[in-house]
Amino acid sequence: MGIFPDMIIFNALSAGIVMGIMITPMVSTISEDSLVAVPQSLRDAAYALGARKYEVSFKVVFPAALSGIIASIVLGLSRAIGETMIVTIAAGATPRFTLNPLESIQAMTAYIVQLSLGETPHGSLEYNTIFAVGLLLFVMTLIMNILGRWIAAKYTQDYSS
Amino acid sequence: MRKHIDKIILAGLITSTTIVLGILLVLLIRISMDAWGWIDWQFINSYPSRKPELSGIKAALLGSLWVIGFTALFSIPIGIGSAIYLEEFSEDNKFNRFIKLNIANLAGVPSIIYGLLGLAIFVELMQLGRVILAASFTMSLLILPIIIITSQEAIKTAPKDLVNASLALGATKWQTVLKVILPISLPGIIVESSYLFQER
């Protein structure tokens, strides 16, 4: 609250920052795997042509591993959409539309938690809405996961020959 | 010129790694400082109380342990069993590839969807209510896809020549799985599974 004086305790920004920290290990490990998979001969060839370290990294190894890196980002984001506890704790429970990240919002997963733990009677219309929200969430993550895998599989270059 | 760019970019990359490690350090230090002096045997070994100074986490701690224990009991045998079937016994046809793809997709489904599934099936349809068993069943569904995938990976690491040697000596497929493949891949499966229980 020191940086932004008029900030509310529960806000979208802090949830976003924590979520970013959460998916960092996932993105970096999958990206690292695809960087390691780039054959050493490519690096050696670039060095032999007189390239510096950063040129080898950014112009040879990075493009070669790009599919894995994009896939890691898509899979990380799909993980972030389904993340429950961070948004329940940090983002608040105020359903409204705002582009201001300093205001309190409500995420889909937090809505499910709020309703399934609340006083809402089982079997009522309001109770059944959590299953609709769950289905939407499922479809979104499924599409992102399929997309991530598709990118990884389609643009992976075969260096084995 | 290029020499300077090289140094600048290296500095940038080191900075981003330092930021990640720094955040981890800050989190650890903050949590340790807040918790310091509060975590003692009394805190672990008492039930929630009206007096905050006397209350503890015994009930919640034992609850977590029970749920995890039952989850391991259900999910590890089923998971390893399906992994052995998919990796060693199933044919490589379209249907089985479809199953493997779907298991990979299930591993990416967020945990709250499984929570809803457990709520609908175990708590309401099977009339279990909100009990340890319902939680363990749901948790088992959640981690089964990941156990199957990691077990498959571990089974793949068993050297092909050992498997072929065992088959050449007249062992049946099942004997080979039980006495050659499993002893090699079991440590990997156990290590990966224990990571899983920390995460969830």
mmCIF file of C-alpha atoms in Angstrom:
data_model
loop_
_atom_site.group_PDB
_atom_site.id
_atom_site.type_symbol
_atom_site.label_atom_id
_atom_site.label_comp_id
_atom_site.label_asym_id
_atom_site.label_seq_id
_atom_site.Cartn_x
_atom_site.Cartn_y
_atom_site.Cartn_z
ATOM 1 C CA MET A 1 0.000 0.000 0.000
ATOM 2 C CA GLY A 2 3.085 2.198 0.077
ATOM 3 C CA ILE A 3 3.441 2.343 -3.704
ATOM 4 C CA PHE A 4 -0.229 2.891 -4.571
ATOM 5 C CA PRO A 5 -1.874 4.976 -1.810
ATOM 6 C CA ASP A 6 -5.498 4.381 -2.844
ATOM 7 C CA MET A 7 -5.100 0.628 -3.255
ATOM 8 C CA ILE A 8 -7.644 -1.787 -1.776
ATOM 9 C CA ILE A 9 -6.401 -4.796 0.198
ATOM 10 C CA PHE A 10 -7.808 -7.334 -2.268
ATOM 11 C CA ASN A 11 -6.933 -6.431 -5.848
ATOM 12 C CA ALA A 12 -6.268 -7.955 -9.221
ATOM 13 C CA LEU A 13 -2.683 -6.740 -9.378
ATOM 14 C CA SER A 14 -1.364 -8.606 -6.340
ATOM 15 C CA ALA A 15 -3.097 -11.799 -7.452
ATOM 16 C CA GLY A 16 -1.540 -11.354 -10.892
ATOM 17 C CA ILE A 17 1.960 -10.809 -9.502
ATOM 18 C CA VAL A 18 1.756 -13.868 -7.238
ATOM 19 C CA MET A 19 0.356 -15.960 -10.091
ATOM 20 C CA GLY A 20 3.226 -14.804 -12.296
ATOM 21 C CA ILE A 21 5.681 -15.944 -9.627
ATOM 22 C CA MET A 22 3.821 -19.257 -9.404
ATOM 23 C CA ILE A 23 4.095 -20.135 -13.096
ATOM 24 C CA THR A 24 7.698 -18.897 -13.460
ATOM 25 C CA PRO A 25 9.255 -22.251 -12.430
ATOM 26 C CA MET A 26 6.973 -24.119 -14.833
ATOM 27 C CA VAL A 27 7.721 -21.826 -17.788
ATOM 28 C CA SER A 28 11.461 -21.827 -17.069
ATOM 29 C CA THR A 29 11.826 -25.615 -16.644
ATOM 30 C CA ILE A 30 9.929 -26.470 -19.842
ATOM 31 C CA SER A 31 11.782 -23.740 -21.757
ATOM 32 C CA GLU A 32 15.091 -24.981 -20.392
ATOM 33 C CA ASP A 33 14.282 -28.519 -21.526
ATOM 34 C CA SER A 34 13.710 -27.295 -25.064
ATOM 35 C CA LEU A 35 16.888 -25.155 -24.965
ATOM 36 C CA VAL A 36 18.910 -28.178 -23.835
ATOM 37 C CA ALA A 37 17.388 -30.229 -26.652
ATOM 38 C CA VAL A 38 18.992 -27.945 -29.276
ATOM 39 C CA PRO A 39 21.996 -29.907 -30.568
ATOM 40 C CA GLN A 40 25.473 -28.769 -29.583
ATOM 41 C CA SER A 41 26.613 -28.900 -33.220
ATOM 42 C CA LEU A 42 24.400 -25.874 -33.998
ATOM 43 C CA ARG A 43 26.087 -23.848 -31.256
ATOM 44 C CA ASP A 44 29.536 -25.008 -32.327
ATOM 45 C CA ALA A 45 28.815 -24.030 -35.938
ATOM 46 C CA ALA A 46 27.729 -20.540 -34.859
ATOM 47 C CA TYR A 47 30.809 -20.104 -32.669
ATOM 48 C CA ALA A 48 33.005 -21.284 -35.557
ATOM 49 C CA LEU A 49 31.515 -18.521 -37.720
ATOM 50 C CA GLY A 50 32.697 -15.986 -35.138
ATOM 51 C CA ALA A 51 29.419 -15.355 -33.299
ATOM 52 C CA ARG A 52 29.475 -14.056 -29.767
ATOM 53 C CA LYS A 53 27.697 -15.722 -26.863
ATOM 54 C CA TYR A 54 24.571 -13.515 -27.087
ATOM 55 C CA GLU A 55 24.345 -14.018 -30.846
ATOM 56 C CA VAL A 56 24.471 -17.778 -30.423
ATOM 57 C CA SER A 57 21.860 -17.629 -27.668
ATOM 58 C CA PHE A 58 19.379 -15.271 -29.332
ATOM 59 C CA LYS A 59 19.874 -15.919 -33.043
ATOM 60 C CA VAL A 60 20.549 -19.676 -33.078
ATOM 61 C CA VAL A 61 19.476 -21.480 -29.912
ATOM 62 C CA PHE A 62 16.419 -19.370 -29.050
ATOM 63 C CA PRO A 63 14.715 -19.639 -32.489
ATOM 64 C CA ALA A 64 15.452 -23.361 -32.572
ATOM 65 C CA ALA A 65 13.793 -23.831 -29.177
ATOM 66 C CA LEU A 66 10.956 -21.352 -29.823
ATOM 67 C CA SER A 67 8.210 -23.979 -30.119
ATOM 68 C CA GLY A 68 9.000 -25.379 -26.686
ATOM 69 C CA ILE A 69 9.185 -21.893 -25.193
ATOM 70 C CA ILE A 70 5.790 -20.853 -26.621
ATOM 71 C CA ALA A 71 4.305 -24.156 -25.481
ATOM 72 C CA SER A 72 5.638 -23.554 -21.965
ATOM 73 C CA ILE A 73 3.997 -20.128 -21.879
ATOM 74 C CA VAL A 74 0.632 -21.467 -23.089
ATOM 75 C CA LEU A 75 0.716 -24.361 -20.595
ATOM 76 C CA GLY A 76 1.732 -21.962 -17.809
ATOM 77 C CA LEU A 77 -1.159 -19.617 -18.614
ATOM 78 C CA SER A 78 -3.600 -22.522 -18.684
ATOM 79 C CA ARG A 79 -2.350 -23.463 -15.238
ATOM 80 C CA ALA A 80 -2.864 -19.867 -14.104
ATOM 81 C CA ILE A 81 -6.496 -19.742 -15.321
ATOM 82 C CA GLY A 82 -7.348 -22.804 -13.253
ATOM 83 C CA GLU A 83 -5.451 -21.607 -10.187
ATOM 84 C CA THR A 84 -7.877 -21.415 -7.278
ATOM 85 C CA MET A 85 -6.367 -20.491 -3.951
ATOM 86 C CA ILE A 86 -4.337 -17.466 -5.077
ATOM 87 C CA VAL A 87 -7.322 -15.656 -6.610
ATOM 88 C CA THR A 88 -9.594 -16.687 -3.754
ATOM 89 C CA ILE A 89 -7.210 -15.209 -1.203
ATOM 90 C CA ALA A 90 -5.675 -12.245 -3.035
ATOM 91 C CA ALA A 91 -8.111 -10.989 -5.690
ATOM 92 C CA GLY A 92 -11.200 -10.506 -3.519
ATOM 93 C CA ALA A 93 -14.800 -11.410 -4.333
ATOM 94 C CA THR A 94 -16.309 -8.399 -6.044
ATOM 95 C CA PRO A 95 -17.925 -9.392 -9.347
ATOM 96 C CA ARG A 96 -17.547 -6.356 -11.599
ATOM 97 C CA PHE A 97 -15.978 -5.332 -14.881
ATOM 98 C CA THR A 98 -12.973 -3.094 -14.537
ATOM 99 C CA LEU A 99 -9.727 -2.590 -16.385
ATOM 100 C CA ASN A 100 -8.090 -1.027 -13.320
ATOM 101 C CA PRO A 101 -5.802 -3.713 -11.848
ATOM 102 C CA LEU A 102 -5.834 -1.991 -8.456
ATOM 103 C CA GLU A 103 -9.497 -2.818 -7.818
ATOM 104 C CA SER A 104 -10.966 -5.922 -6.284
ATOM 105 C CA ILE A 105 -12.341 -8.445 -8.779
ATOM 106 C CA GLN A 106 -13.689 -11.970 -8.817
ATOM 107 C CA ALA A 107 -12.195 -14.845 -10.803
ATOM 108 C CA MET A 108 -14.164 -17.847 -12.066
ATOM 109 C CA THR A 109 -12.455 -20.266 -9.693
ATOM 110 C CA ALA A 110 -13.014 -17.954 -6.723
ATOM 111 C CA TYR A 111 -16.741 -17.802 -7.622
ATOM 112 C CA ILE A 112 -16.935 -21.606 -7.489
ATOM 113 C CA VAL A 113 -15.240 -21.662 -4.078
ATOM 114 C CA GLN A 114 -17.520 -18.931 -2.741
ATOM 115 C CA LEU A 115 -20.704 -20.693 -3.830
ATOM 116 C CA SER A 116 -19.777 -24.259 -2.972
ATOM 117 C CA LEU A 117 -18.774 -23.280 0.569
ATOM 118 C CA GLY A 118 -21.548 -20.750 1.155
ATOM 119 C CA GLU A 119 -25.078 -20.973 2.444
ATOM 120 C CA THR A 120 -26.607 -21.648 -0.976
ATOM 121 C CA PRO A 121 -29.005 -24.653 -0.771
ATOM 122 C CA HIS A 122 -27.943 -27.722 -2.781
ATOM 123 C CA GLY A 123 -29.910 -28.230 -5.986
ATOM 124 C CA SER A 124 -31.006 -24.600 -6.368
ATOM 125 C CA LEU A 125 -30.459 -22.731 -9.621
ATOM 126 C CA GLU A 126 -27.752 -20.593 -8.084
ATOM 127 C CA TYR A 127 -25.958 -23.695 -6.808
ATOM 128 C CA ASN A 128 -26.057 -25.293 -10.248
ATOM 129 C CA THR A 129 -24.374 -22.270 -11.848
ATOM 130 C CA ILE A 130 -21.024 -23.429 -10.432
ATOM 131 C CA PHE A 131 -21.172 -26.409 -12.771
ATOM 132 C CA ALA A 132 -21.703 -24.098 -15.750
ATOM 133 C CA VAL A 133 -18.723 -22.006 -14.634
ATOM 134 C CA GLY A 134 -16.718 -25.208 -14.168
ATOM 135 C CA LEU A 135 -17.583 -26.391 -17.681
ATOM 136 C CA LEU A 136 -16.487 -23.072 -19.192
ATOM 137 C CA LEU A 137 -13.243 -23.252 -17.220
ATOM 138 C CA PHE A 138 -12.680 -26.835 -18.360
ATOM 139 C CA VAL A 139 -13.221 -25.947 -22.031
ATOM 140 C CA MET A 140 -10.858 -22.963 -21.789
ATOM 141 C CA THR A 141 -8.021 -24.937 -20.191
ATOM 142 C CA LEU A 142 -8.592 -27.865 -22.544
ATOM 143 C CA ILE A 143 -8.276 -25.625 -25.607
ATOM 144 C CA MET A 144 -5.109 -24.014 -24.214
ATOM 145 C CA ASN A 145 -3.546 -27.369 -23.356
ATOM 146 C CA ILE A 146 -4.317 -28.804 -26.798
ATOM 147 C CA LEU A 147 -2.948 -25.616 -28.383
ATOM 148 C CA GLY A 148 0.235 -25.805 -26.312
ATOM 149 C CA ARG A 149 0.845 -29.434 -27.212
ATOM 150 C CA TRP A 150 0.028 -28.765 -30.871
ATOM 151 C CA ILE A 151 2.530 -25.894 -31.050
ATOM 152 C CA ALA A 152 5.203 -28.010 -29.369
ATOM 153 C CA ALA A 153 4.597 -30.953 -31.708
ATOM 154 C CA LYS A 154 4.168 -29.013 -34.969
ATOM 155 C CA TYR A 155 7.120 -26.671 -34.774
ATOM 156 C CA THR A 156 9.615 -29.012 -33.171
ATOM 157 C CA GLN A 157 12.465 -29.347 -35.620
ATOM 158 C CA ASP A 158 14.061 -32.720 -36.055
ATOM 159 C CA TYR A 159 17.824 -32.416 -35.755
ATOM 160 C CA SER A 160 18.499 -36.122 -35.475
ATOM 161 C CA SER A 161 19.605 -36.663 -39.098
ATOM 162 C CA MET B 1 30.448 -2.873 -30.028
ATOM 163 C CA ARG B 2 29.401 -6.528 -30.011
ATOM 164 C CA LYS B 3 31.575 -7.040 -26.976
ATOM 165 C CA HIS B 4 29.496 -4.460 -25.069
ATOM 166 C CA ILE B 5 26.149 -5.905 -26.224
ATOM 167 C CA ASP B 6 27.363 -9.288 -25.028
ATOM 168 C CA LYS B 7 28.035 -7.882 -21.558
ATOM 169 C CA ILE B 8 24.751 -5.926 -21.366
ATOM 170 C CA ILE B 9 22.651 -8.943 -22.342
ATOM 171 C CA LEU B 10 24.518 -11.178 -19.912
ATOM 172 C CA ALA B 11 23.829 -8.650 -17.156
ATOM 173 C CA GLY B 12 20.132 -8.604 -18.070
ATOM 174 C CA LEU B 13 19.869 -12.383 -17.969
ATOM 175 C CA ILE B 14 21.664 -12.580 -14.624
ATOM 176 C CA THR B 15 19.317 -9.889 -13.281
ATOM 177 C CA SER B 16 16.189 -11.844 -14.187
ATOM 178 C CA THR B 17 17.540 -15.000 -12.555
ATOM 179 C CA THR B 18 18.443 -12.987 -9.464
ATOM 180 C CA ILE B 19 14.917 -11.544 -9.297
ATOM 181 C CA VAL B 20 13.390 -15.042 -9.262
ATOM 182 C CA LEU B 21 15.787 -16.229 -6.546
ATOM 183 C CA GLY B 22 15.294 -12.978 -4.631
ATOM 184 C CA ILE B 23 11.504 -13.401 -4.545
ATOM 185 C CA LEU B 24 11.941 -16.934 -3.232
ATOM 186 C CA LEU B 25 14.332 -15.673 -0.554
ATOM 187 C CA VAL B 26 11.991 -12.840 0.501
ATOM 188 C CA LEU B 27 9.055 -15.279 0.754
ATOM 189 C CA LEU B 28 11.069 -17.726 2.871
ATOM 190 C CA ILE B 29 12.408 -15.020 5.183
ATOM 191 C CA ARG B 30 9.001 -13.337 5.641
ATOM 192 C CA ILE B 31 7.249 -16.616 6.429
ATOM 193 C CA SER B 32 9.987 -17.740 8.831
ATOM 194 C CA MET B 33 9.947 -14.397 10.621
ATOM 195 C CA ASP B 34 6.164 -14.398 11.007
ATOM 196 C CA ALA B 35 6.077 -17.997 12.156
ATOM 197 C CA TRP B 36 9.104 -17.777 14.449
ATOM 198 C CA GLY B 37 8.234 -18.514 18.062
ATOM 199 C CA TRP B 38 4.736 -19.741 17.230
ATOM 200 C CA ILE B 39 5.443 -23.197 15.874
ATOM 201 C CA ASP B 40 6.056 -25.445 18.851
ATOM 202 C CA TRP B 41 4.731 -28.792 20.081
ATOM 203 C CA GLN B 42 1.741 -27.114 21.695
ATOM 204 C CA PHE B 43 0.756 -25.551 18.349
ATOM 205 C CA ILE B 44 0.965 -28.890 16.549
ATOM 206 C CA ASN B 45 -0.670 -30.928 19.311
ATOM 207 C CA SER B 46 -3.753 -28.852 20.188
ATOM 208 C CA TYR B 47 -7.207 -28.595 18.732
ATOM 209 C CA PRO B 48 -8.781 -25.279 17.711
ATOM 210 C CA SER B 49 -9.739 -23.360 20.821
ATOM 211 C CA ARG B 50 -11.704 -20.281 21.792
ATOM 212 C CA LYS B 51 -8.506 -18.823 23.202
ATOM 213 C CA PRO B 52 -6.199 -18.035 20.248
ATOM 214 C CA GLU B 53 -3.027 -18.586 22.316
ATOM 215 C CA LEU B 54 -4.016 -22.161 23.128
ATOM 216 C CA SER B 55 -5.388 -23.231 19.755
ATOM 217 C CA GLY B 56 -3.462 -25.450 17.367
ATOM 218 C CA ILE B 57 -3.580 -27.261 14.058
ATOM 219 C CA LYS B 58 -3.797 -30.872 15.232
ATOM 220 C CA ALA B 59 -7.197 -31.455 13.612
ATOM 221 C CA ALA B 60 -6.235 -29.880 10.289
ATOM 222 C CA LEU B 61 -2.842 -31.591 10.249
ATOM 223 C CA LEU B 62 -4.278 -35.051 10.909
ATOM 224 C CA GLY B 63 -7.027 -34.342 8.370
ATOM 225 C CA SER B 64 -4.449 -33.575 5.678
ATOM 226 C CA LEU B 65 -2.432 -36.673 6.563
ATOM 227 C CA TRP B 66 -5.518 -38.919 6.417
ATOM 228 C CA VAL B 67 -6.618 -37.548 3.047
ATOM 229 C CA ILE B 68 -3.131 -37.916 1.578
ATOM 230 C CA GLY B 69 -2.743 -41.431 2.995
ATOM 231 C CA PHE B 70 -5.982 -42.703 1.493
ATOM 232 C CA THR B 71 -5.226 -40.903 -1.757
ATOM 233 C CA ALA B 72 -1.883 -42.698 -2.035
ATOM 234 C CA LEU B 73 -3.583 -46.005 -1.223
ATOM 235 C CA PHE B 74 -6.090 -45.617 -4.068
ATOM 236 C CA SER B 75 -4.110 -43.808 -6.723
ATOM 237 C CA ILE B 76 -0.645 -45.411 -6.713
ATOM 238 C CA PRO B 77 -1.715 -49.041 -7.455
ATOM 239 C CA ILE B 78 -4.248 -47.945 -10.087
ATOM 240 C CA GLY B 79 -1.798 -45.477 -11.616
ATOM 241 C CA ILE B 80 1.107 -47.913 -11.877
ATOM 242 C CA GLY B 81 -1.268 -50.608 -13.172
ATOM 243 C CA SER B 82 -2.567 -48.434 -16.003
ATOM 244 C CA ALA B 83 0.953 -47.264 -16.832
ATOM 245 C CA ILE B 84 2.169 -50.881 -17.128
ATOM 246 C CA TYR B 85 -0.793 -51.751 -19.338
ATOM 247 C CA LEU B 86 -0.388 -48.715 -21.603
ATOM 248 C CA GLU B 87 3.372 -49.065 -21.918
ATOM 249 C CA GLU B 88 3.867 -52.844 -22.101
ATOM 250 C CA PHE B 89 0.641 -54.626 -23.049
ATOM 251 C CA SER B 90 -1.459 -52.279 -25.191
ATOM 252 C CA GLU B 91 -1.019 -52.217 -28.958
ATOM 253 C CA ASP B 92 0.094 -49.011 -30.632
ATOM 254 C CA ASN B 93 -3.151 -48.300 -32.476
ATOM 255 C CA LYS B 94 -5.304 -45.224 -32.931
ATOM 256 C CA PHE B 95 -7.560 -45.937 -29.946
ATOM 257 C CA ASN B 96 -4.695 -46.348 -27.477
ATOM 258 C CA ARG B 97 -2.957 -43.226 -28.764
ATOM 259 C CA PHE B 98 -6.264 -41.401 -28.209
ATOM 260 C CA ILE B 99 -6.340 -42.680 -24.609
ATOM 261 C CA LYS B 100 -2.764 -41.518 -23.995
ATOM 262 C CA LEU B 101 -3.556 -38.077 -25.439
ATOM 263 C CA ASN B 102 -6.585 -37.794 -23.194
ATOM 264 C CA ILE B 103 -4.594 -38.740 -20.093
ATOM 265 C CA ALA B 104 -2.116 -35.986 -20.998
ATOM 266 C CA ASN B 105 -5.015 -33.529 -21.324
ATOM 267 C CA LEU B 106 -6.542 -34.649 -18.028
ATOM 268 C CA ALA B 107 -3.246 -33.856 -16.324
ATOM 269 C CA GLY B 108 -3.723 -30.208 -17.337
ATOM 270 C CA VAL B 109 -7.266 -29.851 -16.002
ATOM 271 C CA PRO B 110 -7.350 -27.431 -13.045
ATOM 272 C CA SER B 111 -7.897 -28.900 -9.591
ATOM 273 C CA ILE B 112 -11.155 -27.020 -8.992
ATOM 274 C CA ILE B 113 -12.810 -28.891 -11.880
ATOM 275 C CA TYR B 114 -11.949 -32.132 -10.099
ATOM 276 C CA GLY B 115 -13.341 -30.568 -6.942
ATOM 277 C CA LEU B 116 -16.674 -29.961 -8.712
ATOM 278 C CA LEU B 117 -16.614 -33.513 -10.066
ATOM 279 C CA GLY B 118 -16.047 -34.879 -6.573
ATOM 280 C CA LEU B 119 -18.809 -32.677 -5.204
ATOM 281 C CA ALA B 120 -21.269 -33.898 -7.835
ATOM 282 C CA ILE B 121 -20.362 -37.602 -7.854
ATOM 283 C CA PHE B 122 -18.963 -38.609 -4.471
ATOM 284 C CA VAL B 123 -20.641 -36.106 -2.152
ATOM 285 C CA GLU B 124 -24.088 -35.897 -3.762
ATOM 286 C CA LEU B 125 -24.678 -38.790 -6.181
ATOM 287 C CA MET B 126 -23.068 -41.482 -3.963
ATOM 288 C CA GLN B 127 -24.388 -39.780 -0.818
ATOM 289 C CA LEU B 128 -20.998 -39.943 0.906
ATOM 290 C CA GLY B 129 -21.268 -36.428 2.276
ATOM 291 C CA ARG B 130 -18.246 -34.225 2.941
ATOM 292 C CA VAL B 131 -15.999 -36.916 4.423
ATOM 293 C CA ILE B 132 -12.365 -38.022 4.174
ATOM 294 C CA LEU B 133 -13.202 -40.753 1.661
ATOM 295 C CA ALA B 134 -14.901 -38.315 -0.721
ATOM 296 C CA ALA B 135 -11.875 -36.030 -0.526
ATOM 297 C CA SER B 136 -9.467 -38.927 -1.098
ATOM 298 C CA PHE B 137 -11.400 -40.250 -4.098
ATOM 299 C CA THR B 138 -11.460 -36.783 -5.648
ATOM 300 C CA MET B 139 -7.764 -36.246 -4.929
ATOM 301 C CA SER B 140 -6.996 -39.655 -6.479
ATOM 302 C CA LEU B 141 -8.771 -38.607 -9.690
ATOM 303 C CA LEU B 142 -6.753 -35.391 -9.652
ATOM 304 C CA ILE B 143 -3.330 -37.011 -9.409
ATOM 305 C CA LEU B 144 -3.987 -40.243 -11.347
ATOM 306 C CA PRO B 145 -3.187 -38.765 -14.799
ATOM 307 C CA ILE B 146 0.111 -37.370 -13.529
ATOM 308 C CA ILE B 147 1.043 -40.641 -11.788
ATOM 309 C CA ILE B 148 0.258 -42.563 -14.991
ATOM 310 C CA ILE B 149 2.385 -40.248 -17.148
ATOM 311 C CA THR B 150 5.393 -40.213 -14.797
ATOM 312 C CA SER B 151 5.165 -44.002 -14.318
ATOM 313 C CA GLN B 152 5.081 -44.450 -18.101
ATOM 314 C CA GLU B 153 8.214 -42.317 -18.379
ATOM 315 C CA ALA B 154 9.911 -44.371 -15.652
ATOM 316 C CA ILE B 155 8.918 -47.670 -17.291
ATOM 317 C CA LYS B 156 10.308 -46.450 -20.623
ATOM 318 C CA THR B 157 13.747 -46.072 -19.000
ATOM 319 C CA ALA B 158 14.018 -49.851 -18.464
ATOM 320 C CA PRO B 159 16.747 -50.981 -20.919
ATOM 321 C CA LYS B 160 15.343 -52.847 -23.928
ATOM 322 C CA ASP B 161 18.123 -55.493 -23.926
ATOM 323 C CA LEU B 162 17.289 -56.561 -20.353
ATOM 324 C CA VAL B 163 13.622 -56.935 -21.326
ATOM 325 C CA ASN B 164 14.513 -58.904 -24.465
ATOM 326 C CA ALA B 165 16.951 -61.097 -22.511
ATOM 327 C CA SER B 166 14.242 -61.942 -20.005
ATOM 328 C CA LEU B 167 11.786 -62.786 -22.792
ATOM 329 C CA ALA B 168 14.453 -64.853 -24.583
ATOM 330 C CA LEU B 169 14.962 -66.945 -21.431
ATOM 331 C CA GLY B 170 11.329 -67.981 -21.661
ATOM 332 C CA ALA B 171 9.815 -65.616 -19.099
ATOM 333 C CA THR B 172 6.232 -64.599 -19.749
ATOM 334 C CA LYS B 173 5.362 -60.984 -20.386
ATOM 335 C CA TRP B 174 3.960 -60.613 -16.847
ATOM 336 C CA GLN B 175 7.053 -62.164 -15.231
ATOM 337 C CA THR B 176 9.219 -59.767 -17.204
ATOM 338 C CA VAL B 177 7.168 -56.796 -16.028
ATOM 339 C CA LEU B 178 7.180 -57.921 -12.398
ATOM 340 C CA LYS B 179 10.816 -58.995 -12.065
ATOM 341 C CA VAL B 180 12.728 -56.908 -14.610
ATOM 342 C CA ILE B 181 10.875 -53.712 -15.481
ATOM 343 C CA LEU B 182 9.302 -52.822 -12.124
ATOM 344 C CA PRO B 183 12.484 -53.157 -9.989
ATOM 345 C CA ILE B 184 14.254 -50.787 -12.400
ATOM 346 C CA SER B 185 11.501 -48.214 -12.678
ATOM 347 C CA LEU B 186 10.008 -48.303 -9.163
ATOM 348 C CA PRO B 187 12.494 -45.845 -7.573
ATOM 349 C CA GLY B 188 11.685 -43.296 -10.274
ATOM 350 C CA ILE B 189 7.950 -43.811 -9.826
ATOM 351 C CA ILE B 190 8.168 -43.383 -6.049
ATOM 352 C CA VAL B 191 10.304 -40.243 -6.247
ATOM 353 C CA GLU B 192 7.987 -38.644 -8.812
ATOM 354 C CA SER B 193 4.878 -39.590 -6.824
ATOM 355 C CA SER B 194 6.243 -38.080 -3.626
ATOM 356 C CA TYR B 195 6.851 -34.780 -5.457
ATOM 357 C CA LEU B 196 3.187 -34.930 -6.421
ATOM 358 C CA PHE B 197 1.958 -35.195 -2.856
ATOM 359 C CA GLN B 198 3.957 -32.132 -1.859
ATOM 360 C CA GLU B 199 2.539 -30.081 -4.672
ATOM 361 C CA ARG B 200 -1.114 -30.861 -4.136
#
